[in-house]
Amino acid sequence: MRVAAATTVLLALLLAALPLAQSPAPIGVVSAAGRRTLSTSVVNDQEYVALDDVSAFVPLTIREDRQGGVSISVRGKSIVAPRDRALVSVDGRVVALPAPVIRMGGRWLAPVDFLPRALGLVSEARIEYRRGSRLLLIGAVKVPRVTTRVETTGSGTRVTLEVAPPAGVMTVTDAEKVVVRLDADAMDFAPAVGTSPAVTQVRGDAPATVTIGIAPSAGDVRASTSNTDTAARVVIDITSPNQAPDTSSAPSAPQAPAPVLTPPRTGIQTVIVDAGHGGDDGGVHGAGGTLEKQVTLEVARRLKTVLEARMGVRVVLTRDDDRAVGPDERTATANNAKGDLFVSLHMSSSPSPATTGATVYFMRLDREGEETRREAGAQAIALPVLGGGTRVIETIRWDLAQARHVEDSGRLANLLAAALEGHVPTMPQPVQSAPLRVLAGLNMPAVLFEMGYLTNADQEKRATGDEGRTVLVQALYDAVNRFALAPPPGR
Ligand SMILES: [Zn+2]
């Protein structure tokens, strides 16, 4: 009996010690063969895919090596994953991963990032992972981003659907709904921003159809489409009953300027935009004489205008002129303004003028920082309050404030990298974590965005030109908007 009881206890302990595996929603895989799914599992907070599942999309063979690692061959090239190390060697080149490739339940599991970062380097087809929408794109597939806003106008309700990059759209309107079909393999669909009593729902259905439900009490419905270089746009005007239709919104009328949006109903109220360098500190010198401090300030000012106009958030700049600002002053400005989000803007330099590509950094914690993060949740003291009860005071040290936000910062970094895809050239591994002093004291999710190489003549031209800056600001706006719209899992 005693032995049996001991065994039961041991078994219970063993089960408790096993890493908890959960199954999130599968990833959508879009390729020339159509749309399929790839299931994932979460082990130690990391999302993994099974390599034998991946072989259904990208032909590969898996072989265990004698040291307990695994080697994967693709088209005669090999990826070697050593045991317990968060990296792989891809055809001789070392690629960092967020976690090691592991063996579990008789299968080899790799972090999802393995797919674009490692497999993408040796596979025949291009591999892109859109984290925000959980889509894995394989090969030359057309998957535009679709955003929708709903707003009330003088004469009723306007729904604006934007498809970027532009794809063909077909619109069918009846009394209850407007159905918009896109000529695309799939779509990257973001939840609609704004509401109106005239609109019952805005729904995205695979592969690429958006349905806008119209309330039975609503008046006339009219849809029109237009195209720019960067997006296709569908404008649906729903007039209030007993009100004449607004002729300015007829299909032949010129496009109205994008109206101011209502603020998102999420926690994001204040965004801090940090223009790197300034004053005596010019930052990187471009091949043609451009200074990093000029580019960062220009982009910061534009981003402020766009975020305030489109999202209705408050934007605080850590500098709005050409002056030197120390890292502590930047941190203090951000924390005192009670920012919900921090984006620092920089440009990189390289001795090789050929080096190009943007990178998004977020804070990496060293061992001490990891412990701080664990303690951060508990580091509050309850003070007695006059009249009874207690008040909780947070006592986290400013210099390690970022420790409690690393996960959200990583999420923001990934959203920004996803928003850059297809618009701004990036490094092969666009998201990096590093122990960055400029971010350490920030008490909010924070990223440092190296927008490109100023030492590359082409990127210098883009960074100083109107179009290049617009594209950067659009990507930053997309990332902040998505971060504001999608609450982190488990909250
Ligand atoms: Zn810099």
GROMACS .gro file of C-alpha atoms and ligand atoms in nm:
model
  492
    1MET     CA    1   0.000   0.000   0.000
    2ARG     CA    2   0.269   0.238   0.101
    3VAL     CA    3   0.457   0.169  -0.221
    4ALA     CA    4   0.144   0.230  -0.428
    5ALA     CA    5   0.078   0.558  -0.249
    6ALA     CA    6   0.435   0.669  -0.302
    7THR     CA    7   0.408   0.583  -0.671
    8THR     CA    8   0.091   0.788  -0.703
    9VAL     CA    9   0.256   1.087  -0.540
   10LEU     CA   10   0.562   1.048  -0.763
   11LEU     CA   11   0.342   1.025  -1.071
   12ALA     CA   12   0.152   1.337  -0.968
   13LEU     CA   13   0.482   1.520  -0.916
   14LEU     CA   14   0.609   1.406  -1.255
   15LEU     CA   15   0.292   1.522  -1.428
   16ALA     CA   16   0.312   1.858  -1.254
   17ALA     CA   17   0.671   1.898  -1.368
   18LEU     CA   18   0.592   1.835  -1.735
   19PRO     CA   19   0.577   2.152  -1.942
   20LEU     CA   20   0.217   2.245  -2.001
   21ALA     CA   21   0.118   2.203  -2.364
   22GLN     CA   22  -0.184   2.395  -2.491
   23SER     CA   23  -0.324   2.415  -2.842
   24PRO     CA   24  -0.394   2.762  -2.978
   25ALA     CA   25  -0.598   2.817  -3.294
   26PRO     CA   26  -0.415   2.667  -3.592
   27ILE     CA   27  -0.213   2.884  -3.829
   28GLY     CA   28  -0.370   2.940  -4.171
   29VAL     CA   29  -0.138   2.830  -4.449
   30VAL     CA   30  -0.187   2.998  -4.786
   31SER     CA   31  -0.005   2.856  -5.088
   32ALA     CA   32  -0.068   2.795  -5.457
   33ALA     CA   33  -0.232   2.467  -5.347
   34GLY     CA   34  -0.501   2.657  -5.159
   35ARG     CA   35  -0.569   2.724  -4.796
   36ARG     CA   36  -0.490   2.471  -4.524
   37THR     CA   37  -0.411   2.480  -4.157
   38LEU     CA   38  -0.110   2.399  -3.945
   39SER     CA   39  -0.169   2.320  -3.581
   40THR     CA   40   0.064   2.450  -3.314
   41SER     CA   41   0.126   2.384  -2.948
   42VAL     CA   42   0.251   2.607  -2.672
   43VAL     CA   43   0.535   2.478  -2.458
   44ASN     CA   44   0.690   2.706  -2.195
   45ASP     CA   45   0.514   3.014  -2.338
   46GLN     CA   46   0.656   2.942  -2.682
   47GLU     CA   47   0.446   2.845  -2.983
   48TYR     CA   48   0.576   2.543  -3.173
   49VAL     CA   49   0.498   2.360  -3.496
   50ALA     CA   50   0.573   1.991  -3.552
   51LEU     CA   51   0.831   1.944  -3.829
   52ASP     CA   52   0.650   1.641  -3.972
   53ASP     CA   53   0.338   1.860  -4.010
   54VAL     CA   54   0.548   2.122  -4.188
   55SER     CA   55   0.672   1.860  -4.436
   56ALA     CA   56   0.322   1.858  -4.586
   57PHE     CA   57   0.387   2.212  -4.712
   58VAL     CA   58   0.763   2.219  -4.763
   59PRO     CA   59   0.922   1.886  -4.857
   60LEU     CA   60   1.186   1.805  -4.595
   61THR     CA   61   1.347   1.508  -4.428
   62ILE     CA   62   1.425   1.488  -4.058
   63ARG     CA   63   1.718   1.298  -3.910
   64GLU     CA   64   1.819   1.280  -3.546
   65ASP     CA   65   2.190   1.322  -3.484
   66ARG     CA   66   2.407   1.146  -3.225
   67GLN     CA   67   2.436   1.454  -3.003
   68GLY     CA   68   2.060   1.464  -2.945
   69GLY     CA   69   1.999   1.738  -3.202
   70VAL     CA   70   1.828   1.710  -3.536
   71SER     CA   71   1.918   1.782  -3.892
   72ILE     CA   72   1.662   1.875  -4.152
   73SER     CA   73   1.734   1.857  -4.522
   74VAL     CA   74   1.555   2.061  -4.781
   75ARG     CA   75   1.646   2.040  -5.150
   76GLY     CA   76   1.993   1.903  -5.067
   77LYS     CA   77   2.063   2.182  -4.815
   78SER     CA   78   2.069   2.120  -4.444
   79ILE     CA   79   1.947   2.291  -4.132
   80VAL     CA   80   2.116   2.167  -3.817
   81ALA     CA   81   1.949   2.226  -3.481
   82PRO     CA   82   2.182   2.149  -3.191
   83ARG     CA   83   2.025   2.020  -2.871
   84ASP     CA   84   1.904   2.278  -2.615
   85ARG     CA   85   2.029   2.579  -2.809
   86ALA     CA   86   1.809   2.857  -2.941
   87LEU     CA   87   1.971   2.864  -3.281
   88VAL     CA   88   2.007   2.664  -3.599
   89SER     CA   89   2.273   2.649  -3.864
   90VAL     CA   90   2.117   2.698  -4.207
   91ASP     CA   91   2.346   2.586  -4.484
   92GLY     CA   92   2.639   2.697  -4.266
   93ARG     CA   93   2.483   3.024  -4.152
   94VAL     CA   94   2.377   3.070  -3.788
   95VAL     CA   95   2.019   3.187  -3.733
   96ALA     CA   96   1.888   3.275  -3.386
   97LEU     CA   97   1.552   3.136  -3.275
   98PRO     CA   98   1.339   3.243  -2.979
   99ALA     CA   99   1.376   2.891  -2.831
  100PRO     CA  100   1.549   2.563  -2.918
  101VAL     CA  101   1.404   2.296  -3.146
  102ILE     CA  102   1.274   2.029  -2.906
  103ARG     CA  103   1.162   1.668  -2.909
  104MET     CA  104   0.826   1.600  -2.748
  105GLY     CA  105   0.582   1.312  -2.773
  106GLY     CA  106   0.805   1.144  -3.029
  107ARG     CA  107   0.797   1.445  -3.263
  108TRP     CA  108   1.036   1.727  -3.339
  109LEU     CA  109   0.891   2.069  -3.264
  110ALA     CA  110   1.033   2.400  -3.386
  111PRO     CA  111   0.931   2.754  -3.279
  112VAL     CA  112   0.699   2.912  -3.538
  113ASP     CA  113   0.973   3.167  -3.622
  114PHE     CA  114   1.179   2.876  -3.752
  115LEU     CA  115   0.958   2.875  -4.063
  116PRO     CA  116   1.036   3.221  -4.206
  117ARG     CA  117   1.379   3.260  -4.044
  118ALA     CA  118   1.539   2.923  -4.116
  119LEU     CA  119   1.325   2.720  -4.354
  120GLY     CA  120   1.259   3.029  -4.567
  121LEU     CA  121   1.632   3.056  -4.641
  122VAL     CA  122   1.654   2.716  -4.808
  123SER     CA  123   1.305   2.643  -4.939
  124GLU     CA  124   1.227   2.698  -5.303
  125ALA     CA  125   0.919   2.904  -5.224
  126ARG     CA  126   0.917   3.230  -5.030
  127ILE     CA  127   0.793   3.182  -4.672
  128GLU     CA  128   0.633   3.470  -4.486
  129TYR     CA  129   0.462   3.458  -4.148
  130ARG     CA  130   0.206   3.725  -4.060
  131ARG     CA  131   0.191   3.700  -3.686
  132GLY     CA  132  -0.096   3.943  -3.635
  133SER     CA  133  -0.332   3.743  -3.855
  134ARG     CA  134  -0.164   3.403  -3.797
  135LEU     CA  135  -0.113   3.342  -4.166
  136LEU     CA  136   0.177   3.152  -4.318
  137LEU     CA  137   0.227   3.249  -4.681
  138ILE     CA  138   0.417   3.006  -4.904
  139GLY     CA  139   0.521   3.109  -5.253
  140ALA     CA  140   0.382   3.394  -5.462
  141VAL     CA  141   0.036   3.429  -5.311
  142LYS     CA  142  -0.177   3.741  -5.299
  143VAL     CA  143  -0.283   3.820  -4.941
  144PRO     CA  144  -0.374   4.188  -4.897
  145ARG     CA  145  -0.444   4.351  -4.562
  146VAL     CA  146  -0.804   4.459  -4.517
  147THR     CA  147  -0.903   4.732  -4.273
  148THR     CA  148  -1.251   4.870  -4.219
  149ARG     CA  149  -1.377   5.179  -4.044
  150VAL     CA  150  -1.734   5.261  -3.961
  151GLU     CA  151  -1.829   5.622  -3.888
  152THR     CA  152  -2.131   5.844  -3.870
  153THR     CA  153  -2.149   6.128  -4.120
  154GLY     CA  154  -2.394   6.418  -4.156
  155SER     CA  155  -2.632   6.213  -4.367
  156GLY     CA  156  -2.594   5.866  -4.218
  157THR     CA  157  -2.317   5.610  -4.190
  158ARG     CA  158  -2.005   5.555  -4.397
  159VAL     CA  159  -1.814   5.227  -4.405
  160THR     CA  160  -1.470   5.248  -4.566
  161LEU     CA  161  -1.290   4.929  -4.655
  162GLU     CA  162  -0.926   4.949  -4.756
  163VAL     CA  163  -0.742   4.670  -4.934
  164ALA     CA  164  -0.363   4.707  -4.943
  165PRO     CA  165  -0.185   4.634  -5.168
  166PRO     CA  166  -0.475   4.684  -5.409
  167ALA     CA  167  -0.662   4.378  -5.533
  168GLY     CA  168  -0.965   4.351  -5.761
  169VAL     CA  169  -1.293   4.390  -5.569
  170MET     CA  170  -1.647   4.284  -5.659
  171THR     CA  171  -1.930   4.432  -5.458
  172VAL     CA  172  -2.284   4.291  -5.432
  173THR     CA  173  -2.540   4.502  -5.247
  174ASP     CA  174  -2.884   4.402  -5.125
  175ALA     CA  175  -3.119   4.530  -4.854
  176GLU     CA  176  -2.953   4.340  -4.572
  177LYS     CA  177  -2.589   4.337  -4.661
  178VAL     CA  178  -2.301   4.439  -4.882
  179VAL     CA  179  -2.070   4.155  -4.981
  180VAL     CA  180  -1.721   4.250  -5.100
  181ARG     CA  181  -1.523   3.974  -5.272
  182LEU     CA  182  -1.152   4.025  -5.327
  183ASP     CA  183  -0.949   3.880  -5.608
  184ALA     CA  184  -0.689   3.733  -5.371
  185ASP     CA  185  -0.571   3.398  -5.233
  186ALA     CA  186  -0.657   3.503  -4.879
  187MET     CA  187  -0.680   3.822  -4.679
  188ASP     CA  188  -0.526   3.963  -4.368
  189PHE     CA  189  -0.842   4.089  -4.202
  190ALA     CA  190  -0.839   4.332  -3.910
  191PRO     CA  191  -1.148   4.388  -3.692
  192ALA     CA  192  -1.348   4.697  -3.791
  193VAL     CA  193  -1.279   5.025  -3.614
  194GLY     CA  194  -1.588   5.219  -3.503
  195THR     CA  195  -1.956   5.126  -3.486
  196SER     CA  196  -2.293   5.254  -3.602
  197PRO     CA  197  -2.651   5.138  -3.535
  198ALA     CA  198  -2.693   5.109  -3.914
  199VAL     CA  199  -2.423   4.839  -3.935
  200THR     CA  200  -2.499   4.506  -3.770
  201GLN     CA  201  -2.165   4.342  -3.842
  202VAL     CA  202  -1.842   4.354  -4.041
  203ARG     CA  203  -1.728   3.999  -4.096
  204GLY     CA  204  -1.434   3.852  -4.282
  205ASP     CA  205  -1.472   3.504  -4.430
  206ALA     CA  206  -1.205   3.284  -4.583
  207PRO     CA  207  -1.065   3.302  -4.833
  208ALA     CA  208  -1.127   3.671  -4.908
  209THR     CA  209  -1.483   3.793  -4.859
  210VAL     CA  210  -1.604   4.075  -4.633
  211THR     CA  211  -1.971   4.101  -4.540
  212ILE     CA  212  -2.113   4.425  -4.402
  213GLY     CA  213  -2.453   4.366  -4.240
  214ILE     CA  214  -2.708   4.650  -4.274
  215ALA     CA  215  -2.972   4.708  -4.005
  216PRO     CA  216  -3.332   4.666  -4.128
  217SER     CA  217  -3.411   5.020  -4.009
  218ALA     CA  218  -3.134   5.175  -4.220
  219GLY     CA  219  -3.202   5.377  -4.536
  220ASP     CA  220  -3.051   5.356  -4.883
  221VAL     CA  221  -2.724   5.175  -4.935
  222ARG     CA  222  -2.473   5.276  -5.199
  223ALA     CA  223  -2.128   5.130  -5.258
  224SER     CA  224  -1.848   5.272  -5.473
  225THR     CA  225  -1.494   5.159  -5.535
  226SER     CA  226  -1.176   5.348  -5.616
  227ASN     CA  227  -0.809   5.264  -5.649
  228THR     CA  228  -0.483   5.428  -5.559
  229ASP     CA  229  -0.131   5.294  -5.608
  230THR     CA  230  -0.125   5.158  -5.257
  231ALA     CA  231  -0.482   5.048  -5.188
  232ALA     CA  232  -0.820   4.961  -5.330
  233ARG     CA  233  -1.102   5.132  -5.144
  234VAL     CA  234  -1.471   5.050  -5.112
  235VAL     CA  235  -1.690   5.324  -4.965
  236ILE     CA  236  -2.039   5.224  -4.854
  237ASP     CA  237  -2.280   5.503  -4.766
  238ILE     CA  238  -2.592   5.419  -4.573
  239THR     CA  239  -2.833   5.711  -4.553
  240SER     CA  240  -3.046   5.759  -4.244
  241PRO     CA  241  -3.414   5.688  -4.318
  242ASN     CA  242  -3.613   6.001  -4.424
  243GLN     CA  243  -3.298   6.179  -4.528
  244ALA     CA  244  -3.197   6.264  -4.880
  245PRO     CA  245  -2.883   6.084  -4.996
  246ASP     CA  246  -2.568   6.289  -4.974
  247THR     CA  247  -2.478   6.358  -5.336
  248SER     CA  248  -2.117   6.434  -5.250
  249SER     CA  249  -2.065   6.065  -5.185
  250ALA     CA  250  -2.188   5.952  -5.530
  251PRO     CA  251  -1.939   5.728  -5.711
  252SER     CA  252  -1.840   6.005  -5.954
  253ALA     CA  253  -1.764   6.256  -5.676
  254PRO     CA  254  -1.402   6.311  -5.575
  255GLN     CA  255  -1.281   6.102  -5.282
  256ALA     CA  256  -1.346   6.273  -4.950
  257PRO     CA  257  -1.040   6.307  -4.728
  258ALA     CA  258  -1.004   6.040  -4.460
  259PRO     CA  259  -1.208   6.166  -4.166
  260VAL     CA  260  -1.098   6.170  -3.806
  261LEU     CA  261  -1.167   5.843  -3.631
  262THR     CA  262  -1.310   5.794  -3.291
  263PRO     CA  263  -1.048   5.673  -3.042
  264PRO     CA  264  -1.014   5.296  -3.017
  265ARG     CA  265  -1.183   5.152  -2.711
  266THR     CA  266  -0.867   4.994  -2.585
  267GLY     CA  267  -0.609   5.092  -2.325
  268ILE     CA  268  -0.397   5.293  -2.569
  269GLN     CA  269  -0.438   5.664  -2.499
  270THR     CA  270  -0.088   5.801  -2.513
  271VAL     CA  271   0.188   5.704  -2.754
  272ILE     CA  272   0.543   5.827  -2.703
  273VAL     CA  273   0.745   5.879  -3.020
  274ASP     CA  274   1.116   5.920  -2.963
  275ALA     CA  275   1.320   6.081  -3.240
  276GLY     CA  276   1.672   5.945  -3.193
  277HIS     CA  277   1.971   6.179  -3.143
  278GLY     CA  278   1.951   6.561  -3.185
  279GLY     CA  279   2.159   6.873  -3.124
  280ASP     CA  280   2.534   6.800  -3.115
  281ASP     CA  281   2.455   6.433  -3.156
  282GLY     CA  282   2.377   6.397  -3.525
  283GLY     CA  283   2.371   6.017  -3.520
  284VAL     CA  284   2.466   5.830  -3.835
  285HIS     CA  285   2.591   6.029  -4.136
  286GLY     CA  286   2.439   5.927  -4.466
  287ALA     CA  287   2.637   5.871  -4.784
  288GLY     CA  288   2.491   6.192  -4.927
  289GLY     CA  289   2.526   6.396  -4.607
  290THR     CA  290   2.188   6.331  -4.444
  291LEU     CA  291   2.201   6.314  -4.065
  292GLU     CA  292   2.012   6.050  -3.871
  293LYS     CA  293   1.874   6.315  -3.631
  294GLN     CA  294   1.696   6.488  -3.921
  295VAL     CA  295   1.530   6.174  -4.052
  296THR     CA  296   1.415   6.059  -3.706
  297LEU     CA  297   1.259   6.398  -3.626
  298GLU     CA  298   1.079   6.420  -3.961
  299VAL     CA  299   0.934   6.070  -3.928
  300ALA     CA  300   0.840   6.133  -3.562
  301ARG     CA  301   0.647   6.450  -3.649
  302ARG     CA  302   0.462   6.280  -3.931
  303LEU     CA  303   0.379   5.980  -3.718
  304LYS     CA  304   0.238   6.212  -3.451
  305THR     CA  305   0.009   6.379  -3.705
  306VAL     CA  306  -0.112   6.046  -3.844
  307LEU     CA  307  -0.169   5.875  -3.509
  308GLU     CA  308  -0.354   6.174  -3.366
  309ALA     CA  309  -0.573   6.218  -3.673
  310ARG     CA  310  -0.654   5.855  -3.741
  311MET     CA  311  -0.659   5.700  -3.395
  312GLY     CA  312  -0.750   5.996  -3.179
  313VAL     CA  313  -0.467   5.914  -2.937
  314ARG     CA  314  -0.237   6.166  -2.770
  315VAL     CA  315   0.119   6.159  -2.905
  316VAL     CA  316   0.408   6.296  -2.702
  317LEU     CA  317   0.743   6.356  -2.874
  318THR     CA  318   1.056   6.327  -2.662
  319ARG     CA  319   1.195   6.612  -2.872
  320ASP     CA  320   1.026   6.833  -3.129
  321ASP     CA  321   1.329   7.033  -3.234
  322ASP     CA  322   1.699   6.991  -3.301
  323ARG     CA  323   1.832   6.961  -2.946
  324ALA     CA  324   2.034   6.705  -2.754
  325VAL     CA  325   1.825   6.490  -2.521
  326GLY     CA  326   1.987   6.233  -2.290
  327PRO     CA  327   1.848   5.881  -2.251
  328ASP     CA  328   1.727   5.947  -1.896
  329GLU     CA  329   1.540   6.257  -2.005
  330ARG     CA  330   1.368   6.057  -2.280
  331THR     CA  331   1.268   5.790  -2.030
  332ALA     CA  332   1.143   6.050  -1.783
  333THR     CA  333   0.934   6.225  -2.051
  334ALA     CA  334   0.776   5.894  -2.149
  335ASN     CA  335   0.706   5.771  -1.795
  336ASN     CA  336   0.580   6.109  -1.672
  337ALA     CA  337   0.343   6.134  -1.969
  338LYS     CA  338   0.211   5.791  -1.866
  339GLY     CA  339   0.267   5.654  -2.216
  340ASP     CA  340   0.095   5.329  -2.315
  341LEU     CA  341   0.344   5.262  -2.590
  342PHE     CA  342   0.694   5.384  -2.682
  343VAL     CA  343   0.857   5.384  -3.024
  344SER     CA  344   1.216   5.502  -3.066
  345LEU     CA  345   1.324   5.589  -3.421
  346HIS     CA  346   1.676   5.541  -3.554
  347MET     CA  347   1.873   5.470  -3.871
  348SER     CA  348   2.167   5.227  -3.889
  349SER     CA  349   2.511   5.254  -4.041
  350SER     CA  350   2.744   5.001  -4.192
  351PRO     CA  351   3.097   5.015  -4.331
  352SER     CA  352   2.954   4.838  -4.635
  353PRO     CA  353   2.736   5.072  -4.841
  354ALA     CA  354   2.550   4.766  -4.975
  355THR     CA  355   2.398   4.676  -4.638
  356THR     CA  356   2.026   4.754  -4.624
  357GLY     CA  357   1.719   4.659  -4.426
  358ALA     CA  358   1.518   4.762  -4.123
  359THR     CA  359   1.528   4.595  -3.780
  360VAL     CA  360   1.294   4.620  -3.482
  361TYR     CA  361   1.450   4.575  -3.138
  362PHE     CA  362   1.291   4.510  -2.806
  363MET     CA  363   1.446   4.469  -2.463
  364ARG     CA  364   1.617   4.144  -2.381
  365LEU     CA  365   1.658   4.062  -2.016
  366ASP     CA  366   1.971   3.919  -1.869
  367ARG     CA  367   1.948   3.671  -1.581
  368GLU     CA  368   1.893   3.945  -1.326
  369GLY     CA  369   1.623   4.096  -1.542
  370GLU     CA  370   1.441   3.765  -1.574
  371GLU     CA  371   1.426   3.741  -1.197
  372THR     CA  372   1.305   4.097  -1.176
  373ARG     CA  373   1.031   4.020  -1.420
  374ARG     CA  374   0.917   3.730  -1.207
  375GLU     CA  375   0.917   3.950  -0.901
  376ALA     CA  376   0.769   4.249  -1.079
  377GLY     CA  377   0.413   4.127  -1.037
  378ALA     CA  378   0.466   4.084  -0.666
  379GLN     CA  379   0.658   4.406  -0.607
  380ALA     CA  380   0.379   4.610  -0.465
  381ILE     CA  381   0.313   4.703  -0.108
  382ALA     CA  382  -0.026   4.757   0.047
  383LEU     CA  383  -0.046   5.073   0.258
  384PRO     CA  384  -0.326   5.131   0.507
  385VAL     CA  385  -0.551   5.420   0.408
  386LEU     CA  386  -0.726   5.665   0.637
  387GLY     CA  387  -1.074   5.536   0.710
  388GLY     CA  388  -0.983   5.172   0.656
  389GLY     CA  389  -0.880   4.956   0.365
  390THR     CA  390  -0.548   4.957   0.184
  391ARG     CA  391  -0.393   5.115  -0.119
  392VAL     CA  392  -0.144   4.927  -0.335
  393ILE     CA  393   0.172   5.114  -0.426
  394GLU     CA  394   0.398   4.986  -0.698
  395THR     CA  395   0.760   4.988  -0.597
  396ILE     CA  396   0.933   4.862  -0.909
  397ARG     CA  397   1.270   5.026  -0.974
  398TRP     CA  398   1.260   5.270  -1.262
  399ASP     CA  399   1.584   5.139  -1.406
  400LEU     CA  400   1.426   4.797  -1.456
  401ALA     CA  401   1.073   4.908  -1.533
  402GLN     CA  402   1.081   4.755  -1.882
  403ALA     CA  403   1.122   4.407  -1.731
  404ARG     CA  404   0.749   4.369  -1.676
  405HIS     CA  405   0.661   4.471  -2.033
  406VAL     CA  406   0.897   4.251  -2.236
  407GLU     CA  407   0.622   4.024  -2.365
  408ASP     CA  408   0.405   4.311  -2.487
  409SER     CA  409   0.714   4.479  -2.629
  410GLY     CA  410   0.790   4.162  -2.822
  411ARG     CA  411   0.434   4.157  -2.949
  412LEU     CA  412   0.463   4.519  -3.063
  413ALA     CA  413   0.797   4.442  -3.232
  414ASN     CA  414   0.643   4.151  -3.419
  415LEU     CA  415   0.344   4.358  -3.528
  416LEU     CA  416   0.577   4.625  -3.659
  417ALA     CA  417   0.788   4.370  -3.847
  418ALA     CA  418   0.467   4.226  -3.994
  419ALA     CA  419   0.353   4.573  -4.102
  420LEU     CA  420   0.688   4.630  -4.276
  421GLU     CA  421   0.660   4.313  -4.482
  422GLY     CA  422   0.617   4.387  -4.847
  423HIS     CA  423   0.653   4.763  -4.791
  424VAL     CA  424   0.988   4.835  -4.629
  425PRO     CA  425   1.298   4.621  -4.689
  426THR     CA  426   1.402   4.443  -4.370
  427MET     CA  427   1.698   4.240  -4.248
  428PRO     CA  428   1.654   3.860  -4.276
  429GLN     CA  429   1.564   3.854  -3.905
  430PRO     CA  430   1.366   4.176  -3.866
  431VAL     CA  431   1.292   4.132  -3.494
  432GLN     CA  432   1.579   4.123  -3.248
  433SER     CA  433   1.601   4.147  -2.875
  434ALA     CA  434   1.897   4.314  -2.709
  435PRO     CA  435   1.977   4.455  -2.363
  436LEU     CA  436   1.915   4.814  -2.470
  437ARG     CA  437   1.977   5.082  -2.213
  438VAL     CA  438   1.746   5.330  -2.387
  439LEU     CA  439   1.451   5.098  -2.323
  440ALA     CA  440   1.540   4.966  -1.977
  441GLY     CA  441   1.365   5.230  -1.769
  442LEU     CA  442   1.045   5.257  -1.971
  443ASN     CA  443   0.732   5.156  -1.786
  444MET     CA  444   0.538   5.066  -2.101
  445PRO     CA  445   0.573   4.834  -2.402
  446ALA     CA  446   0.860   4.973  -2.606
  447VAL     CA  447   1.050   4.910  -2.927
  448LEU     CA  448   1.346   5.065  -3.099
  449PHE     CA  449   1.301   5.081  -3.475
  450GLU     CA  450   1.610   5.100  -3.695
  451MET     CA  451   1.433   5.215  -4.011
  452GLY     CA  452   1.711   5.126  -4.253
  453TYR     CA  453   2.074   5.199  -4.339
  454LEU     CA  454   2.154   5.563  -4.395
  455THR     CA  455   2.493   5.451  -4.530
  456ASN     CA  456   2.312   5.290  -4.824
  457ALA     CA  457   2.252   5.551  -5.095
  458ASP     CA  458   1.917   5.404  -5.194
  459GLN     CA  459   1.783   5.390  -4.841
  460GLU     CA  460   1.911   5.740  -4.771
  461LYS     CA  461   1.712   5.861  -5.069
  462ARG     CA  462   1.401   5.682  -4.946
  463ALA     CA  463   1.445   5.813  -4.592
  464THR     CA  464   1.463   6.171  -4.712
  465GLY     CA  465   1.192   6.139  -4.978
  466ASP     CA  466   0.823   6.188  -4.928
  467GLU     CA  467   0.718   5.842  -5.045
  468GLY     CA  468   0.972   5.652  -4.836
  469ARG     CA  469   0.867   5.839  -4.525
  470THR     CA  470   0.499   5.784  -4.593
  471VAL     CA  471   0.558   5.410  -4.619
  472LEU     CA  472   0.748   5.406  -4.288
  473VAL     CA  473   0.477   5.607  -4.112
  474GLN     CA  474   0.204   5.384  -4.256
  475ALA     CA  475   0.378   5.071  -4.125
  476LEU     CA  476   0.422   5.230  -3.781
  477TYR     CA  477   0.056   5.335  -3.779
  478ASP     CA  478  -0.055   4.983  -3.878
  479ALA     CA  479   0.150   4.829  -3.598
  480VAL     CA  480   0.023   5.068  -3.329
  481ASN     CA  481  -0.334   5.028  -3.452
  482ARG     CA  482  -0.313   4.650  -3.446
  483PHE     CA  483  -0.152   4.653  -3.106
  484ALA     CA  484  -0.437   4.871  -2.980
  485LEU     CA  485  -0.704   4.656  -3.143
  486ALA     CA  486  -0.586   4.309  -3.051
  487PRO     CA  487  -0.572   4.251  -2.678
  488PRO     CA  488  -0.285   4.024  -2.575
  489PRO     CA  489  -0.385   3.659  -2.532
  490GLY     CA  490  -0.510   3.572  -2.188
  491ARG     CA  491  -0.628   3.920  -2.093
  492ZN      ZN  492   2.058   5.609  -3.377
   0.00000   0.00000   0.00000
